PDB file of C-alpha atoms in Angstrom:
ATOM      1  CA  CYS R 271       0.000   0.000   0.000  1.00  0.00           C
ATOM      2  CA  MET R 272       1.439   3.367  -1.033  1.00  0.00           C
ATOM      3  CA  GLU R 273       0.282   5.138   2.138  1.00  0.00           C
ATOM      4  CA  GLY R 274       1.856   2.430   4.339  1.00  0.00           C
ATOM      5  CA  ASP R 275       5.110   2.602   2.379  1.00  0.00           C
ATOM      6  CA  LEU R 276       5.257   6.376   2.783  1.00  0.00           C
ATOM      7  CA  LYS R 277       4.783   5.975   6.538  1.00  0.00           C
ATOM      8  CA  THR R 278       7.625   3.419   6.626  1.00  0.00           C
ATOM      9  CA  ALA R 279       9.819   5.733   4.560  1.00  0.00           C
ATOM     10  CA  ALA R 280       9.197   8.566   7.006  1.00  0.00           C
ATOM     11  CA  GLU R 281      10.093   6.294   9.937  1.00  0.00           C
ATOM     12  CA  LEU R 282      13.225   4.947   8.235  1.00  0.00           C
ATOM     13  CA  LEU R 283      14.403   8.315   6.946  1.00  0.00           C
ATOM     14  CA  PRO R 284      17.945   8.529   8.344  1.00  0.00           C
ATOM     15  CA  GLU R 285      18.574  11.244  10.922  1.00  0.00           C
ATOM     16  CA  LYS R 286      21.285  12.596   8.634  1.00  0.00           C
ATOM     17  CA  ILE R 287      18.674  13.297   5.934  1.00  0.00           C
ATOM     18  CA  LYS R 288      16.339  14.928   8.455  1.00  0.00           C
ATOM     19  CA  ASN R 289      19.229  17.071   9.711  1.00  0.00           C
ATOM     20  CA  GLN R 290      20.963  17.878   6.401  1.00  0.00           C
ATOM     21  CA  TYR R 291      18.088  18.456   3.989  1.00  0.00           C
ATOM     22  CA  GLY R 292      15.073  20.747   3.931  1.00  0.00           C
ATOM     23  CA  GLU R 293      11.447  19.598   4.023  1.00  0.00           C
ATOM     24  CA  GLU R 294      11.096  19.661   0.235  1.00  0.00           C
ATOM     25  CA  ASP R 295      14.169  17.426  -0.192  1.00  0.00           C
ATOM     26  CA  GLN R 296      12.934  15.049   2.527  1.00  0.00           C
ATOM     27  CA  ALA R 297       9.553  14.729   0.747  1.00  0.00           C
ATOM     28  CA  PHE R 298      11.405  14.071  -2.531  1.00  0.00           C
ATOM     29  CA  PHE R 299      13.491  11.349  -0.837  1.00  0.00           C
ATOM     30  CA  ARG R 300      10.351   9.712   0.632  1.00  0.00           C
ATOM     31  CA  LYS R 301       8.727   9.626  -2.814  1.00  0.00           C
ATOM     32  CA  ALA R 302      11.908   8.069  -4.292  1.00  0.00           C
ATOM     33  CA  TYR R 303      12.118   5.579  -1.401  1.00  0.00           C
ATOM     34  CA  VAL R 304       8.593   4.283  -2.104  1.00  0.00           C
ATOM     35  CA  PHE R 305       9.253   4.120  -5.857  1.00  0.00           C
ATOM     36  CA  ALA R 306      12.534   2.154  -5.453  1.00  0.00           C
ATOM     37  CA  LYS R 307      11.185  -0.141  -2.728  1.00  0.00           C
ATOM     38  CA  GLN R 308       8.203  -1.139  -4.870  1.00  0.00           C
ATOM     39  CA  ALA R 309      10.398  -1.599  -7.979  1.00  0.00           C
ATOM     40  CA  HIS R 310      12.726  -4.017  -6.107  1.00  0.00           C
ATOM     41  CA  GLU R 311       9.880  -5.843  -4.327  1.00  0.00           C
ATOM     42  CA  GLY R 312      10.508  -9.601  -4.094  1.00  0.00           C
ATOM     43  CA  GLN R 313      14.215  -9.378  -5.009  1.00  0.00           C
ATOM     44  CA  GLN R 314      16.817 -10.745  -2.614  1.00  0.00           C
ATOM     45  CA  ARG R 315      20.567 -10.397  -2.115  1.00  0.00           C
ATOM     46  CA  LEU R 316      22.839 -13.425  -1.616  1.00  0.00           C
ATOM     47  CA  SER R 317      22.617 -12.719   2.124  1.00  0.00           C
ATOM     48  CA  GLY R 318      18.891 -13.438   1.971  1.00  0.00           C
ATOM     49  CA  GLU R 319      18.054  -9.812   2.809  1.00  0.00           C
ATOM     50  CA  PRO R 320      15.643  -7.792   0.642  1.00  0.00           C
ATOM     51  CA  TYR R 321      17.588  -6.355  -2.314  1.00  0.00           C
ATOM     52  CA  PHE R 322      16.238  -2.867  -1.588  1.00  0.00           C
ATOM     53  CA  LEU R 323      18.530  -2.643   1.451  1.00  0.00           C
ATOM     54  CA  HIS R 324      21.496  -2.268  -0.919  1.00  0.00           C
ATOM     55  CA  PRO R 325      20.342   0.880  -2.789  1.00  0.00           C
ATOM     56  CA  TYR R 326      19.059   2.252   0.522  1.00  0.00           C
ATOM     57  CA  GLU R 327      22.536   1.844   2.088  1.00  0.00           C
ATOM     58  CA  VAL R 328      24.165   3.389  -1.002  1.00  0.00           C
ATOM     59  CA  ALA R 329      21.885   6.429  -0.619  1.00  0.00           C
ATOM     60  CA  SER R 330      22.793   6.557   3.068  1.00  0.00           C
ATOM     61  CA  ILE R 331      26.549   6.574   2.269  1.00  0.00           C
ATOM     62  CA  LEU R 332      25.975   9.441  -0.181  1.00  0.00           C
ATOM     63  CA  ALA R 333      24.075  11.383   2.500  1.00  0.00           C
ATOM     64  CA  ASP R 334      27.015  10.772   4.874  1.00  0.00           C
ATOM     65  CA  LEU R 335      29.250  12.422   2.257  1.00  0.00           C
ATOM     66  CA  GLY R 336      26.949  15.459   2.268  1.00  0.00           C
ATOM     67  CA  MET R 337      25.903  15.037  -1.370  1.00  0.00           C
ATOM     68  CA  ASP R 338      22.925  16.936  -2.783  1.00  0.00           C
ATOM     69  CA  ILE R 339      19.533  15.199  -2.674  1.00  0.00           C
ATOM     70  CA  THR R 340      19.679  14.532  -6.448  1.00  0.00           C
ATOM     71  CA  THR R 341      22.795  12.381  -5.963  1.00  0.00           C
ATOM     72  CA  VAL R 342      21.296  10.635  -2.916  1.00  0.00           C
ATOM     73  CA  VAL R 343      18.198   9.690  -4.929  1.00  0.00           C
ATOM     74  CA  ALA R 344      20.382   8.598  -7.881  1.00  0.00           C
ATOM     75  CA  GLY R 345      22.059   6.241  -5.387  1.00  0.00           C
ATOM     76  CA  LEU R 346      18.658   4.891  -4.410  1.00  0.00           C
ATOM     77  CA  PHE R 347      17.922   4.277  -8.128  1.00  0.00           C
ATOM     78  CA  HIS R 348      21.384   3.142  -9.298  1.00  0.00           C
ATOM     79  CA  ASP R 349      20.344  -0.491 -10.031  1.00  0.00           C
ATOM     80  CA  ILE R 350      16.721   0.133 -10.902  1.00  0.00           C
ATOM     81  CA  VAL R 351      16.990   0.224 -14.716  1.00  0.00           C
ATOM     82  CA  GLU R 352      19.225  -2.836 -14.892  1.00  0.00           C
ATOM     83  CA  ASP R 353      17.385  -5.001 -12.354  1.00  0.00           C
ATOM     84  CA  THR R 354      13.691  -4.028 -12.618  1.00  0.00           C
ATOM     85  CA  PRO R 355      11.116  -3.253 -15.349  1.00  0.00           C
ATOM     86  CA  VAL R 356      11.456   0.493 -14.583  1.00  0.00           C
ATOM     87  CA  THR R 357      12.729   2.527 -17.564  1.00  0.00           C
ATOM     88  CA  LEU R 358      14.833   5.691 -17.759  1.00  0.00           C
ATOM     89  CA  ALA R 359      11.837   7.417 -19.348  1.00  0.00           C
ATOM     90  CA  GLN R 360       9.771   6.638 -16.232  1.00  0.00           C
ATOM     91  CA  ILE R 361      12.503   7.996 -13.945  1.00  0.00           C
ATOM     92  CA  GLN R 362      12.779  11.157 -16.045  1.00  0.00           C
ATOM     93  CA  SER R 363       9.002  11.628 -16.012  1.00  0.00           C
ATOM     94  CA  GLU R 364       8.658  11.065 -12.232  1.00  0.00           C
ATOM     95  CA  PHE R 365      11.934  12.506 -10.898  1.00  0.00           C
ATOM     96  CA  GLY R 366      13.447  14.732 -13.574  1.00  0.00           C
ATOM     97  CA  GLU R 367      16.133  14.708 -16.239  1.00  0.00           C
ATOM     98  CA  ASP R 368      19.098  15.217 -13.874  1.00  0.00           C
ATOM     99  CA  ILE R 369      18.425  12.033 -11.897  1.00  0.00           C
ATOM    100  CA  ALA R 370      17.678  10.041 -15.071  1.00  0.00           C
ATOM    101  CA  ARG R 371      21.034  11.174 -16.532  1.00  0.00           C
ATOM    102  CA  LEU R 372      22.942  10.172 -13.391  1.00  0.00           C
ATOM    103  CA  VAL R 373      21.259   6.755 -13.255  1.00  0.00           C
ATOM    104  CA  ASP R 374      22.006   6.227 -16.953  1.00  0.00           C
ATOM    105  CA  GLY R 375      25.672   7.153 -16.357  1.00  0.00           C
ATOM    106  CA  VAL R 376      26.039   4.726 -13.446  1.00  0.00           C
ATOM    107  CA  THR R 377      24.345   1.940 -15.451  1.00  0.00           C
ATOM    108  CA  LYS R 378      26.647   2.483 -18.455  1.00  0.00           C
ATOM    109  CA  VAL R 379      29.806   2.532 -16.337  1.00  0.00           C
ATOM    110  CA  GLY R 380      28.849  -0.854 -14.891  1.00  0.00           C
ATOM    111  CA  LYS R 381      28.020  -2.445 -18.265  1.00  0.00           C
ATOM    112  CA  VAL R 382      31.328  -3.631 -19.690  1.00  0.00           C
ATOM    113  CA  ASP R 383      31.705  -7.063 -21.245  1.00  0.00           C
ATOM    114  CA  PHE R 384      35.091  -7.891 -22.812  1.00  0.00           C
ATOM    115  CA  LEU R 385      36.908 -11.158 -23.370  1.00  0.00           C
ATOM    116  CA  SER R 386      40.233 -10.507 -21.647  1.00  0.00           C
ATOM    117  CA  LYS R 387      40.630  -9.108 -18.138  1.00  0.00           C
ATOM    118  CA  GLU R 388      43.173  -6.543 -19.375  1.00  0.00           C
ATOM    119  CA  GLU R 389      40.829  -5.271 -22.089  1.00  0.00           C
ATOM    120  CA  HIS R 390      37.942  -5.243 -19.617  1.00  0.00           C
ATOM    121  CA  GLN R 391      39.874  -3.121 -17.118  1.00  0.00           C
ATOM    122  CA  ALA R 392      41.175  -0.680 -19.742  1.00  0.00           C
ATOM    123  CA  GLU R 393      37.699  -0.102 -21.167  1.00  0.00           C
ATOM    124  CA  TYR R 394      36.228   0.090 -17.666  1.00  0.00           C
ATOM    125  CA  LEU R 395      38.683   2.824 -16.692  1.00  0.00           C
ATOM    126  CA  ARG R 396      37.963   4.740 -19.899  1.00  0.00           C
ATOM    127  CA  LYS R 397      34.230   4.654 -19.178  1.00  0.00           C
ATOM    128  CA  MET R 398      34.810   5.705 -15.573  1.00  0.00           C
ATOM    129  CA  PHE R 399      36.854   8.735 -16.602  1.00  0.00           C
ATOM    130  CA  MET R 400      34.407   9.688 -19.366  1.00  0.00           C
ATOM    131  CA  ALA R 401      31.565   9.569 -16.841  1.00  0.00           C
ATOM    132  CA  MET R 402      33.679  11.629 -14.457  1.00  0.00           C
ATOM    133  CA  ALA R 403      34.241  14.257 -17.131  1.00  0.00           C
ATOM    134  CA  SER R 404      30.509  14.605 -17.855  1.00  0.00           C
ATOM    135  CA  ASP R 405      29.346  14.519 -14.211  1.00  0.00           C
ATOM    136  CA  ILE R 406      31.563  13.709 -11.244  1.00  0.00           C
ATOM    137  CA  ARG R 407      28.482  12.562  -9.291  1.00  0.00           C
ATOM    138  CA  VAL R 408      28.233   9.422 -11.457  1.00  0.00           C
ATOM    139  CA  ILE R 409      31.589   8.259 -10.086  1.00  0.00           C
ATOM    140  CA  ILE R 410      30.669   9.198  -6.505  1.00  0.00           C
ATOM    141  CA  VAL R 411      27.497   7.065  -6.742  1.00  0.00           C
ATOM    142  CA  LYS R 412      29.602   4.222  -8.170  1.00  0.00           C
ATOM    143  CA  LEU R 413      32.068   4.525  -5.267  1.00  0.00           C
ATOM    144  CA  ALA R 414      29.222   4.367  -2.726  1.00  0.00           C
ATOM    145  CA  ASP R 415      27.822   1.320  -4.552  1.00  0.00           C
ATOM    146  CA  ARG R 416      31.206  -0.431  -4.450  1.00  0.00           C
ATOM    147  CA  LEU R 417      31.699   0.445  -0.764  1.00  0.00           C
ATOM    148  CA  HIS R 418      28.454  -1.221   0.283  1.00  0.00           C
ATOM    149  CA  ASN R 419      29.178  -4.219  -1.951  1.00  0.00           C
ATOM    150  CA  MET R 420      32.585  -4.585  -0.268  1.00  0.00           C
ATOM    151  CA  ARG R 421      30.954  -4.367   3.171  1.00  0.00           C
ATOM    152  CA  THR R 422      28.772  -7.355   2.226  1.00  0.00           C
ATOM    153  CA  LEU R 423      31.352  -9.290   0.163  1.00  0.00           C
ATOM    154  CA  LYS R 424      31.423 -12.211   2.636  1.00  0.00           C
ATOM    155  CA  PHE R 425      28.291 -13.623   0.979  1.00  0.00           C
ATOM    156  CA  GLN R 426      30.085 -14.050  -2.388  1.00  0.00           C
ATOM    157  CA  SER R 427      32.196 -17.035  -3.476  1.00  0.00           C
ATOM    158  CA  LYS R 428      35.925 -17.023  -2.647  1.00  0.00           C
ATOM    159  CA  GLU R 429      36.794 -16.490  -6.327  1.00  0.00           C
ATOM    160  CA  LYS R 430      34.429 -13.494  -6.562  1.00  0.00           C
ATOM    161  CA  GLN R 431      35.804 -12.047  -3.318  1.00  0.00           C
ATOM    162  CA  ILE R 432      39.365 -12.037  -4.697  1.00  0.00           C
ATOM    163  CA  GLU R 433      38.260 -10.618  -8.053  1.00  0.00           C
ATOM    164  CA  LYS R 434      36.237  -7.781  -6.466  1.00  0.00           C
ATOM    165  CA  ALA R 435      38.943  -6.992  -3.889  1.00  0.00           C
ATOM    166  CA  LYS R 436      41.626  -6.687  -6.622  1.00  0.00           C
ATOM    167  CA  GLU R 437      39.370  -4.522  -8.783  1.00  0.00           C
ATOM    168  CA  THR R 438      38.584  -2.334  -5.768  1.00  0.00           C
ATOM    169  CA  ILE R 439      42.213  -1.772  -4.805  1.00  0.00           C
ATOM    170  CA  GLU R 440      43.319  -1.182  -8.412  1.00  0.00           C
ATOM    171  CA  ILE R 441      40.433   0.993  -9.661  1.00  0.00           C
ATOM    172  CA  TYR R 442      38.051   2.256  -6.979  1.00  0.00           C
ATOM    173  CA  ALA R 443      40.368   3.150  -4.076  1.00  0.00           C
ATOM    174  CA  PRO R 444      42.695   5.220  -6.342  1.00  0.00           C
ATOM    175  CA  LEU R 445      39.631   7.005  -7.779  1.00  0.00           C
ATOM    176  CA  ALA R 446      38.406   7.849  -4.267  1.00  0.00           C
ATOM    177  CA  HIS R 447      41.919   9.129  -3.486  1.00  0.00           C
ATOM    178  CA  ARG R 448      41.996  11.349  -6.589  1.00  0.00           C
ATOM    179  CA  LEU R 449      38.611  12.788  -5.650  1.00  0.00           C
ATOM    180  CA  GLY R 450      39.801  13.455  -2.089  1.00  0.00           C
ATOM    181  CA  ILE R 451      37.171  11.158  -0.526  1.00  0.00           C
ATOM    182  CA  ASN R 452      39.614   9.683   1.979  1.00  0.00           C
ATOM    183  CA  ALA R 453      37.066   8.032   4.277  1.00  0.00           C
ATOM    184  CA  ILE R 454      35.881   5.859   1.360  1.00  0.00           C
ATOM    185  CA  LYS R 455      39.432   5.262   0.102  1.00  0.00           C
ATOM    186  CA  TRP R 456      40.609   3.984   3.523  1.00  0.00           C
ATOM    187  CA  GLU R 457      37.623   1.699   4.016  1.00  0.00           C
ATOM    188  CA  LEU R 458      37.858   0.292   0.472  1.00  0.00           C
ATOM    189  CA  GLU R 459      41.556  -0.477   0.975  1.00  0.00           C
ATOM    190  CA  ASP R 460      41.012  -2.123   4.361  1.00  0.00           C
ATOM    191  CA  LEU R 461      38.081  -4.217   3.111  1.00  0.00           C
ATOM    192  CA  SER R 462      40.081  -5.305   0.054  1.00  0.00           C
ATOM    193  CA  LEU R 463      43.049  -6.349   2.197  1.00  0.00           C
ATOM    194  CA  LYS R 464      40.726  -8.461   4.333  1.00  0.00           C
ATOM    195  CA  TYR R 465      40.093 -10.693   1.295  1.00  0.00           C
ATOM    196  CA  LEU R 466      43.513 -10.456  -0.359  1.00  0.00           C
ATOM    197  CA  ASP R 467      45.601 -11.192   2.769  1.00  0.00           C
ATOM    198  CA  ASP R 468      43.280 -12.212   5.586  1.00  0.00           C
ATOM    199  CA  LYS R 469      46.100 -13.237   7.963  1.00  0.00           C
ATOM    200  CA  ALA R 470      47.958  -9.904   7.695  1.00  0.00           C
ATOM    201  CA  TYR R 471      44.678  -7.969   7.984  1.00  0.00           C
ATOM    202  CA  HIS R 472      43.700  -9.631  11.275  1.00  0.00           C
ATOM    203  CA  GLU R 473      47.221  -9.429  12.736  1.00  0.00           C
ATOM    204  CA  ILE R 474      47.282  -5.652  12.189  1.00  0.00           C
ATOM    205  CA  ALA R 475      43.645  -5.209  13.292  1.00  0.00           C
ATOM    206  CA  ASP R 476      44.312  -7.077  16.567  1.00  0.00           C
ATOM    207  CA  LYS R 477      47.414  -4.987  17.319  1.00  0.00           C
ATOM    208  CA  LEU R 478      45.503  -1.781  16.606  1.00  0.00           C
ATOM    209  CA  LYS R 479      42.747  -2.788  19.040  1.00  0.00           C
ATOM    210  CA  GLU R 480      45.331  -3.283  21.793  1.00  0.00           C
ATOM    211  CA  THR R 481      46.889   0.165  21.305  1.00  0.00           C
ATOM    212  CA  ARG R 482      43.811   2.213  20.310  1.00  0.00           C
ATOM    213  CA  ASN R 483      43.667   4.379  23.470  1.00  0.00           C
ATOM    214  CA  GLN R 484      47.415   5.121  23.501  1.00  0.00           C
ATOM    215  CA  ARG R 485      47.351   6.112  19.827  1.00  0.00           C
ATOM    216  CA  ARG R 486      44.358   8.408  20.323  1.00  0.00           C
ATOM    217  CA  GLU R 487      46.000  10.093  23.323  1.00  0.00           C
ATOM    218  CA  TYR R 488      49.262  10.547  21.393  1.00  0.00           C
ATOM    219  CA  ILE R 489      47.482  12.131  18.405  1.00  0.00           C
ATOM    220  CA  GLU R 490      45.514  14.477  20.678  1.00  0.00           C
ATOM    221  CA  ALA R 491      48.729  15.548  22.450  1.00  0.00           C
ATOM    222  CA  VAL R 492      50.538  16.267  19.160  1.00  0.00           C
ATOM    223  CA  VAL R 493      47.550  18.206  17.757  1.00  0.00           C
ATOM    224  CA  ALA R 494      47.432  20.315  20.959  1.00  0.00           C
ATOM    225  CA  GLN R 495      51.164  21.109  20.647  1.00  0.00           C
ATOM    226  CA  ILE R 496      50.794  22.184  17.014  1.00  0.00           C
ATOM    227  CA  ARG R 497      47.797  24.389  17.891  1.00  0.00           C
ATOM    228  CA  THR R 498      49.811  26.108  20.638  1.00  0.00           C
ATOM    229  CA  LEU R 499      52.765  26.737  18.306  1.00  0.00           C
ATOM    230  CA  LEU R 500      50.540  28.124  15.545  1.00  0.00           C
ATOM    231  CA  LYS R 501      48.711  30.371  18.005  1.00  0.00           C
ATOM    232  CA  LYS R 502      52.056  31.854  19.125  1.00  0.00           C
ATOM    233  CA  ILE R 503      52.885  32.892  15.559  1.00  0.00           C
ATOM    234  CA  HIS R 504      49.268  34.072  14.940  1.00  0.00           C
ATOM    235  CA  VAL R 505      48.371  31.447  12.342  1.00  0.00           C
ATOM    236  CA  GLU R 506      44.732  30.340  12.192  1.00  0.00           C
ATOM    237  CA  ALA R 507      44.329  26.738  11.083  1.00  0.00           C
ATOM    238  CA  GLU R 508      42.148  23.663  11.503  1.00  0.00           C
ATOM    239  CA  ILE R 509      44.189  20.685  12.645  1.00  0.00           C
ATOM    240  CA  GLU R 510      43.041  17.093  12.620  1.00  0.00           C
ATOM    241  CA  GLY R 511      44.929  13.923  13.397  1.00  0.00           C
ATOM    242  CA  ARG R 512      44.061  10.387  12.446  1.00  0.00           C
ATOM    243  CA  PRO R 513      45.643   7.009  13.149  1.00  0.00           C
ATOM    244  CA  LYS R 514      46.922   5.036  10.157  1.00  0.00           C
ATOM    245  CA  HIS R 515      44.402   2.597   8.721  1.00  0.00           C
ATOM    246  CA  ILE R 516      45.118  -1.113   8.321  1.00  0.00           C
ATOM    247  CA  TYR R 517      46.104  -1.085   4.643  1.00  0.00           C
ATOM    248  CA  SER R 518      48.542   1.833   5.037  1.00  0.00           C
ATOM    249  CA  ILE R 519      50.314  -0.022   7.886  1.00  0.00           C
ATOM    250  CA  TYR R 520      50.391  -3.172   5.732  1.00  0.00           C
ATOM    251  CA  ASN R 521      51.920  -1.201   2.838  1.00  0.00           C
ATOM    252  CA  LYS R 522      54.495   0.456   5.087  1.00  0.00           C
ATOM    253  CA  ASP R 523      55.542  -2.936   6.489  1.00  0.00           C
ATOM    254  CA  ARG R 524      55.873  -4.375   2.973  1.00  0.00           C
ATOM    255  CA  LYS R 525      58.004  -1.449   1.789  1.00  0.00           C
ATOM    256  CA  SER R 526      60.188  -1.745   4.882  1.00  0.00           C
ATOM    257  CA  THR R 527      60.641  -5.501   4.294  1.00  0.00           C
ATOM    258  CA  ARG R 528      61.552  -4.895   0.628  1.00  0.00           C
ATOM    259  CA  LEU R 529      64.099  -2.235   1.579  1.00  0.00           C
ATOM    260  CA  ASN R 530      65.681  -4.490   4.204  1.00  0.00           C
ATOM    261  CA  SER R 531      65.854  -7.369   1.701  1.00  0.00           C
ATOM    262  CA  SER R 532      67.498  -5.054  -0.818  1.00  0.00           C
ATOM    263  CA  HIS R 533      70.151  -3.979   1.712  1.00  0.00           C
ATOM    264  CA  VAL R 534      70.860  -7.593   2.646  1.00  0.00           C
ATOM    265  CA  SER R 535      71.234  -8.666  -1.002  1.00  0.00           C
ATOM    266  CA  GLN R 536      73.625  -5.760  -1.721  1.00  0.00           C
ATOM    267  CA  SER R 537      75.872  -6.354   1.311  1.00  0.00           C
TER     268      SER R 537
END
């Protein structure tokens, strides 16, 4: 029932959307929520959960990034043309040309079918950069889509896990880095490492848990010192500190090991 679905949408509307967007945008999101939920009705993910949870989480990630409501709704619709009877013409008619164009861009970027892996990746990158040139939001939706897929990768086969993790670390994480979306870059790298080198991932994660409080205290102390020094020389600045994420520690260890091996072989 449409009325019941609207009520559910209002209840499930994330706090971030209530806080970040005006009443008109919230009403637009609720309308899109009902449309997407009904379009995906009866579909399931490999986890057994309703498929609609995926586009909903993608929209939520985009809201976390502070994207405009058009991009958030495009995230909610990103699989709708490919996986349901809904057409681009319907989306354009109901939600406007801008959203239809974004959804079309995301769909095209994901539709690559080539024989060799090398050719596939080259063409995939070309399409990604072309989409980026026409509207950067297409790539941001795609990054949010990949992030949620990586968060739920455990339900895929081992072979698929490795394939997706490699693709993520080679294509998506560098794209997030180039766009300056570090929070997504770090999480994509860490999630990829979890499937590419599970042992190393858990060893580092366990050590980080043990030293979390000390690291936080150290960072806070250093930030305070820098603030004091800058204040003395009358420089206004925002200073933030963050602990290294798992993949960056893994990379640093690997580089250090390679350097040590090189010194040993030369001596």
